[in-house]
PDB file of C-alpha atoms in Angstrom:
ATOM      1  CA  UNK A   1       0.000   0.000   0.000  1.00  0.00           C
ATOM      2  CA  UNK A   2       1.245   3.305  -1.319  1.00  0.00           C
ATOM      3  CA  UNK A   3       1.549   6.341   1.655  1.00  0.00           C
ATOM      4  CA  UNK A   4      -0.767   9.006   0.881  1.00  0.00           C
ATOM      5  CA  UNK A   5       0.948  10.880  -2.038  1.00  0.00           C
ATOM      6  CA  UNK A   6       2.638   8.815  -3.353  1.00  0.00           C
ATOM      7  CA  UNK A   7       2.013   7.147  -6.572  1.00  0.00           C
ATOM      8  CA  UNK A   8       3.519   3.769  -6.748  1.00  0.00           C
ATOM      9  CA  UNK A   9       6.289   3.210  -9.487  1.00  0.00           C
ATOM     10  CA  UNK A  10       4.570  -0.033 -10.431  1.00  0.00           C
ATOM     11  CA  UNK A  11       1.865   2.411 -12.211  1.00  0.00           C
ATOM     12  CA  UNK A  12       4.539   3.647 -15.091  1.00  0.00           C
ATOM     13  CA  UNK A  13       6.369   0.240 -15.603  1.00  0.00           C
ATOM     14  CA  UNK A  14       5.093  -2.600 -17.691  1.00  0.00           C
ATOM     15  CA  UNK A  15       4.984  -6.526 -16.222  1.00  0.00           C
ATOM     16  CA  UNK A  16       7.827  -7.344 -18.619  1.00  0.00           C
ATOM     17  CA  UNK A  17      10.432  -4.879 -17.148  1.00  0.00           C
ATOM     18  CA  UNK A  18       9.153  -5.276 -13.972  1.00  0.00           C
ATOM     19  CA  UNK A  19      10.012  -8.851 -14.288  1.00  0.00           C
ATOM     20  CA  UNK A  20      13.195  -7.983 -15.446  1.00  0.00           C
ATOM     21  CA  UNK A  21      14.324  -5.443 -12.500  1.00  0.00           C
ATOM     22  CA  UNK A  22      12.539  -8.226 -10.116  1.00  0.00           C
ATOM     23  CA  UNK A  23      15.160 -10.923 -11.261  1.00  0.00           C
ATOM     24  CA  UNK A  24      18.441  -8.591 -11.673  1.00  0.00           C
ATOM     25  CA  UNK A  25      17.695  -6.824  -8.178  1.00  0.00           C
ATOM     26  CA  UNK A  26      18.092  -9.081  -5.446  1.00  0.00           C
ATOM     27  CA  UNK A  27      18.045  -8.054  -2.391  1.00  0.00           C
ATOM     28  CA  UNK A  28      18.961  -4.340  -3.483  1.00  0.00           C
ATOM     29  CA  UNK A  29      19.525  -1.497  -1.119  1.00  0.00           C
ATOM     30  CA  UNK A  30      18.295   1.560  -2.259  1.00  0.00           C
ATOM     31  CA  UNK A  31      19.206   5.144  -0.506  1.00  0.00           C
ATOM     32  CA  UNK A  32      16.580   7.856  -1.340  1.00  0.00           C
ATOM     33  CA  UNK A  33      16.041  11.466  -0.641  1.00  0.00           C
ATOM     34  CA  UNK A  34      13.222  11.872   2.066  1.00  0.00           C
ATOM     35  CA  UNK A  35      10.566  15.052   1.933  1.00  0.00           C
ATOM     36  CA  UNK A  36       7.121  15.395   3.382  1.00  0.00           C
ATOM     37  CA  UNK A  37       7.092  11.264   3.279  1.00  0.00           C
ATOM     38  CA  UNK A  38       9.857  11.358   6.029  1.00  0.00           C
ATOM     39  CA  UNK A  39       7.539  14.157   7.725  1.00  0.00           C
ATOM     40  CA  UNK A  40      10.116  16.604   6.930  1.00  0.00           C
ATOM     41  CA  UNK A  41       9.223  20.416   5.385  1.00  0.00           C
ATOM     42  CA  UNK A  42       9.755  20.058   1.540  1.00  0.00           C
ATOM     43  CA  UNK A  43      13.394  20.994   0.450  1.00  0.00           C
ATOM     44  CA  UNK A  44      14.683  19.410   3.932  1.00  0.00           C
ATOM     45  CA  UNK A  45      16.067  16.680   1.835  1.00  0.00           C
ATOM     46  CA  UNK A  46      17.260  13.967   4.038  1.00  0.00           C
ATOM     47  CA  UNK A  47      18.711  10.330   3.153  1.00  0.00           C
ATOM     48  CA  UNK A  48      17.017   7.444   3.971  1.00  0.00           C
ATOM     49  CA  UNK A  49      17.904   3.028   3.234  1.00  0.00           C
ATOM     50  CA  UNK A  50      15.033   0.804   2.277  1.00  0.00           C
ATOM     51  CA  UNK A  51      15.352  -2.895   1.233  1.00  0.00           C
ATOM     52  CA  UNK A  52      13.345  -5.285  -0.811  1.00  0.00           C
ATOM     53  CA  UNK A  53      13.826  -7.950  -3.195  1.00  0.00           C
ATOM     54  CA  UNK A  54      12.659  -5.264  -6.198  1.00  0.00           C
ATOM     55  CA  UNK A  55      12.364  -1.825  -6.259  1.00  0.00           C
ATOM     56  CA  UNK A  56       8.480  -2.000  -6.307  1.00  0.00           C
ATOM     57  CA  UNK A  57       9.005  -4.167  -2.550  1.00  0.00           C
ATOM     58  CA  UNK A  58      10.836  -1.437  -0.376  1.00  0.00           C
ATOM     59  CA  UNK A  59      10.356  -1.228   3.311  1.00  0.00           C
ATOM     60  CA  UNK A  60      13.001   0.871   5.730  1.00  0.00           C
ATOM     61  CA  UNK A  61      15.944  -0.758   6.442  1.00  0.00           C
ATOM     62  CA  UNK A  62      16.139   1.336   9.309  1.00  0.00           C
ATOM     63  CA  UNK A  63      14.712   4.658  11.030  1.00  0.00           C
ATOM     64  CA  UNK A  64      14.697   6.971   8.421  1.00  0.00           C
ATOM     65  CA  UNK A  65      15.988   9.392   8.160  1.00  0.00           C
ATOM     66  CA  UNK A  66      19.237   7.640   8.613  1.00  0.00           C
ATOM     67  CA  UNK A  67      21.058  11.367   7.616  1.00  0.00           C
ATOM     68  CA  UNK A  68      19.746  15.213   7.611  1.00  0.00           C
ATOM     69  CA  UNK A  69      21.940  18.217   7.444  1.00  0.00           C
ATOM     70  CA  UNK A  70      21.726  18.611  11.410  1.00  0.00           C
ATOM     71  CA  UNK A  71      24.193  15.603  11.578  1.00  0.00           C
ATOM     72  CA  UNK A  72      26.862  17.738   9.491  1.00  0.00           C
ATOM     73  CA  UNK A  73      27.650  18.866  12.874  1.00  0.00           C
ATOM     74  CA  UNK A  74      30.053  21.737  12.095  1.00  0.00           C
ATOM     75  CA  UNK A  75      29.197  22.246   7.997  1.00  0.00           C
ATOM     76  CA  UNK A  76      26.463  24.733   7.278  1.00  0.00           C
ATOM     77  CA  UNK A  77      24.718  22.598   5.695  1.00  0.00           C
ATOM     78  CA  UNK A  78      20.997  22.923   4.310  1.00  0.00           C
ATOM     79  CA  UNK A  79      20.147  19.978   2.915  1.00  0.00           C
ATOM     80  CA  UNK A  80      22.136  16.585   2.013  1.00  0.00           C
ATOM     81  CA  UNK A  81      20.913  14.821  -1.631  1.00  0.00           C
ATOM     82  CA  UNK A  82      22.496  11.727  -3.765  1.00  0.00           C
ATOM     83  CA  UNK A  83      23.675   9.349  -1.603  1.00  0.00           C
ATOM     84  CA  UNK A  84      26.228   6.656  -3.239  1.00  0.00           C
ATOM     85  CA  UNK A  85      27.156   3.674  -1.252  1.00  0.00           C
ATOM     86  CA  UNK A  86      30.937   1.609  -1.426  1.00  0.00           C
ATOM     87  CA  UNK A  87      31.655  -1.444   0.112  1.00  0.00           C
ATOM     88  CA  UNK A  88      35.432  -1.423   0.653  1.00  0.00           C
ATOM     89  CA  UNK A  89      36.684  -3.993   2.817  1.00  0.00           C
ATOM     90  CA  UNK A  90      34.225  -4.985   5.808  1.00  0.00           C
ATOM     91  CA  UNK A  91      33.839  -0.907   5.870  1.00  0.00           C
ATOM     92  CA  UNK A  92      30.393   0.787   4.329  1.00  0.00           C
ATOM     93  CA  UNK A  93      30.413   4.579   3.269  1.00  0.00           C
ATOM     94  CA  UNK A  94      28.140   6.801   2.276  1.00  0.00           C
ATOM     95  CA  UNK A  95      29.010   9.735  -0.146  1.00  0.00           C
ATOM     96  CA  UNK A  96      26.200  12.305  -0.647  1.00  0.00           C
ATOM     97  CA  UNK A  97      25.968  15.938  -1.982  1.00  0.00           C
ATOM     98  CA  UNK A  98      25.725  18.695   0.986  1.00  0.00           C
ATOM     99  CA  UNK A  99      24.832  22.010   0.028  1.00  0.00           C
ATOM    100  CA  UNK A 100      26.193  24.008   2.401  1.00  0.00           C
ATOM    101  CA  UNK A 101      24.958  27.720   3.229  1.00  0.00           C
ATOM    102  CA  UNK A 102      28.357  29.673   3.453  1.00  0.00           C
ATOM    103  CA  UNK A 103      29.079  28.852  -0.157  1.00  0.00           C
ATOM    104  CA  UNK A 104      26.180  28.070  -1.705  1.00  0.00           C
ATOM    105  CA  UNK A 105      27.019  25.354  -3.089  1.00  0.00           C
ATOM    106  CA  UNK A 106      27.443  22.336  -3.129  1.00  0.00           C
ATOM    107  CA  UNK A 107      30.086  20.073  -1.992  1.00  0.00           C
ATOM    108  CA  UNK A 108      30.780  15.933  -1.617  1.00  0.00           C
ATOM    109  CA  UNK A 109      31.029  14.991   2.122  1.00  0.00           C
ATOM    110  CA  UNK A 110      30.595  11.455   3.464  1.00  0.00           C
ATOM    111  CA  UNK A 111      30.119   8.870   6.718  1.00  0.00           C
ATOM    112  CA  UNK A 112      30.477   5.322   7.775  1.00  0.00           C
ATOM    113  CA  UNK A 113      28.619   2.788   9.131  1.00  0.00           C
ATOM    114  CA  UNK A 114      29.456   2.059  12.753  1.00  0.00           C
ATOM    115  CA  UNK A 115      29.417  -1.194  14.367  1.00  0.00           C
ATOM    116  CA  UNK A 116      26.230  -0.340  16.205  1.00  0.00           C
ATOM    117  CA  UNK A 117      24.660   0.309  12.601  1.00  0.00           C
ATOM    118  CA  UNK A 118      24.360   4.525  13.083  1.00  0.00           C
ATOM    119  CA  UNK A 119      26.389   6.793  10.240  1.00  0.00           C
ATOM    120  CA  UNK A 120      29.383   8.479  11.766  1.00  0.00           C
ATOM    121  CA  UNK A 121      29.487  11.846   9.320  1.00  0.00           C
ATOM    122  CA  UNK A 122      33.655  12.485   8.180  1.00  0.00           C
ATOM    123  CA  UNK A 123      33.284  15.795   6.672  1.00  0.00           C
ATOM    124  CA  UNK A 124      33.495  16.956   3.633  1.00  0.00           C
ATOM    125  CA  UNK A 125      35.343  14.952   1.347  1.00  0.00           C
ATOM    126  CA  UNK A 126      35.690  17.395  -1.883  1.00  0.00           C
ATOM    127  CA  UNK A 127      35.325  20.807  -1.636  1.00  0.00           C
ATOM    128  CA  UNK A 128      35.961  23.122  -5.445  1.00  0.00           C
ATOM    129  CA  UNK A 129      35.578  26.430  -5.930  1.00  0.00           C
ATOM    130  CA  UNK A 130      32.308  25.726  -7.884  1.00  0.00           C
ATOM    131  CA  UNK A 131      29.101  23.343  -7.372  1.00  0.00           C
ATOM    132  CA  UNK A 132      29.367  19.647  -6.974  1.00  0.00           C
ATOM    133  CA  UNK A 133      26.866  16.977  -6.651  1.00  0.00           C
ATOM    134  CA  UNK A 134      26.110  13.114  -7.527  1.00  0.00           C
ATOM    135  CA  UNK A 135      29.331  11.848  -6.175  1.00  0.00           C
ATOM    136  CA  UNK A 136      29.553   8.360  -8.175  1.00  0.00           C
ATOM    137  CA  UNK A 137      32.029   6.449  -6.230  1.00  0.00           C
ATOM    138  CA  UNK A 138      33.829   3.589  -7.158  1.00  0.00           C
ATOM    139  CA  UNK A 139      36.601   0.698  -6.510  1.00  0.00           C
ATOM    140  CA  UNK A 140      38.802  -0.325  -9.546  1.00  0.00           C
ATOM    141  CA  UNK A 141      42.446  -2.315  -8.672  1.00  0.00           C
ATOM    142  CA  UNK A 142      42.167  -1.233  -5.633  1.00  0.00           C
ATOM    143  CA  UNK A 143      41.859   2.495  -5.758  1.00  0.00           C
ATOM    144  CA  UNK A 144      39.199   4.413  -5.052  1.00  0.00           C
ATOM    145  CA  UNK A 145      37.726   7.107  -7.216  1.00  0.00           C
ATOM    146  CA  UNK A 146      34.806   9.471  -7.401  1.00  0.00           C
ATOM    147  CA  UNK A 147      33.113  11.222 -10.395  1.00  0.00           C
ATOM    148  CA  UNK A 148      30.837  14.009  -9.277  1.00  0.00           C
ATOM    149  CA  UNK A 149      28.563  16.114 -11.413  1.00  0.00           C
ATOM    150  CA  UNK A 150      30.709  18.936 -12.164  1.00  0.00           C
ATOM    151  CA  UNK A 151      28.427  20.469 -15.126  1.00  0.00           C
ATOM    152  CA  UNK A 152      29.204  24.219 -14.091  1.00  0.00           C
ATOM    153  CA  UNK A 153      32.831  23.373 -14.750  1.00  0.00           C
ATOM    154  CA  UNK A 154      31.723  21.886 -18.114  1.00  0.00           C
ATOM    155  CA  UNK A 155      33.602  19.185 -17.170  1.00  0.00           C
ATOM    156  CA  UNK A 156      33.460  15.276 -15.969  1.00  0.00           C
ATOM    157  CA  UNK A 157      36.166  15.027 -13.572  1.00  0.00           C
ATOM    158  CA  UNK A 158      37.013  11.854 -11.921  1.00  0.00           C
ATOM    159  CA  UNK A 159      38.770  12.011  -8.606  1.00  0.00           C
ATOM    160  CA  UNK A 160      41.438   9.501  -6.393  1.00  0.00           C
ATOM    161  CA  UNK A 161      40.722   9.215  -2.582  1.00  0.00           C
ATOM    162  CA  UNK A 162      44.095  10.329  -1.061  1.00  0.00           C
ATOM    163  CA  UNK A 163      43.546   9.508   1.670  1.00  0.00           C
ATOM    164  CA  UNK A 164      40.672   7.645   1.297  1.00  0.00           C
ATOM    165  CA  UNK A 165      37.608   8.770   2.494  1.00  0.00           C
ATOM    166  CA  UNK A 166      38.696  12.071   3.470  1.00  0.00           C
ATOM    167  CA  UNK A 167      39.628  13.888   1.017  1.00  0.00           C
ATOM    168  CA  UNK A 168      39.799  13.541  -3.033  1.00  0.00           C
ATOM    169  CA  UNK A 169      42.168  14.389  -5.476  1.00  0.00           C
ATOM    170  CA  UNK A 170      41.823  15.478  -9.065  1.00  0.00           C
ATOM    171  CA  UNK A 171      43.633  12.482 -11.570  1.00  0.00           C
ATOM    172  CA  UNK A 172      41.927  13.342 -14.662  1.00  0.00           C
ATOM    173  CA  UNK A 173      38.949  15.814 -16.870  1.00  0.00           C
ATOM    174  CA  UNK A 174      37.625  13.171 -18.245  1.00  0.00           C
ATOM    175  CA  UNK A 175      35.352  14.929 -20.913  1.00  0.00           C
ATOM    176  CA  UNK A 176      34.754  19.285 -20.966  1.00  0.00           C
ATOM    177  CA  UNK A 177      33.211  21.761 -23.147  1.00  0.00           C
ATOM    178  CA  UNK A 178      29.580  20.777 -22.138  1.00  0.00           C
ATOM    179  CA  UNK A 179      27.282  20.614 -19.146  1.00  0.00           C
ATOM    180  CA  UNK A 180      27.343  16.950 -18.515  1.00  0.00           C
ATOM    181  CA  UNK A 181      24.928  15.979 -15.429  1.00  0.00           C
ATOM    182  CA  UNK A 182      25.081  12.778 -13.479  1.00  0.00           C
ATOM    183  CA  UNK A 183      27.703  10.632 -15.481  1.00  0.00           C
ATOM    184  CA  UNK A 184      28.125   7.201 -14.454  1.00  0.00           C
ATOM    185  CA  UNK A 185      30.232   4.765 -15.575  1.00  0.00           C
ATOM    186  CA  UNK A 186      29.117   0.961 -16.855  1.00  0.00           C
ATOM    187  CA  UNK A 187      31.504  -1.736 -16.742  1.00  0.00           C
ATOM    188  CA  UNK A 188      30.910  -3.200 -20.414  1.00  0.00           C
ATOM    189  CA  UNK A 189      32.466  -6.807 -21.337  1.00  0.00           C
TER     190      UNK A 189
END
């Protein structure tokens, strides 16, 4: 049963691809952003984890919201958006968007799952001179690295934790001279 509002997604998608996303998803973990359905104000964005064996089956994995900009502690932060999970080792990090109201802007921070199962916030782990969101985070031989949206820069940038997860470092522009949003990268092959 849908909460009041909401429209289930199951209304939009056909039985074939819902099939399809039923067989490839598992026992997926999705992060979301929270609004009036975590009884929060709209545009008091928030991050919250459901599980399910689809994304049409999604119940909370824990009190949501498991993250709000009051936990940023120090960071003026307004809201927190786009939460990306890594796995590295026995370790589980969060890396989410934080738009913080000093700079207006916004900037990659990130946390950790304690033993206890709460997120311990690090700070911020990437901080430009100009707006940064979406922070696509990754593991490949063994390094870490991090493509946020950087389409005010006109740029995809991909980043190298050094040290990782508290702080980033520029290794390559990876495409400029338009206002790319969200890039992601597939593994193909």
């Amino acid at each position: 049963m849908a909460a009041a509002g909401v429209v289930p997604a199951t209304k939009y998608v056909g039985a074939s691809l819902r099939r399809t996303i039923g067989r490839a998803a598992g026992a997926a973990l999705l992060l979301v952003l929270c609004g009036p359905a975590c009884k929060e104000t709209p545009r008091q964005w928030s991050i919250g984890i459901y599980r399910g064996n689809t994304p049409f089956d999604l119940s909370p994995a824990a009190p949501n919201p498991i993250l709000t900009a009051a936990d940023l502690g120090s960071i003026d932060a307004r809201f927190v958006a786009d939460p990306f999970l890594l796995r590295h080792g026995a370790r589980l990090f969060l890396f989410f968007e934080v738009w913080r109201g000093d700079s207006r802007q916004g900037d990659i921070a990130w946390a950790e799952n304690t033993a206890a199962g709460a997120w311990r916030v690090g700070g911020l782990a990437l901080d430009e001179p100009f707006h940064l969101s979406y922070p696509f985070v990754f593991e490949h031989e063994g390094e870490i690295f991090l493509i946020p949206e950087s389409r005010d820069r006109r740029q995809v940038r991909l980043y190298v934790g050094r040290p990782f997860p508290k702080r980033f470092e520029l290794r390559s522009v990876l495409l400029s001279g338009k206002r790319y949003a969200d890039s992601s990268l597939i593994r193909w092959g």
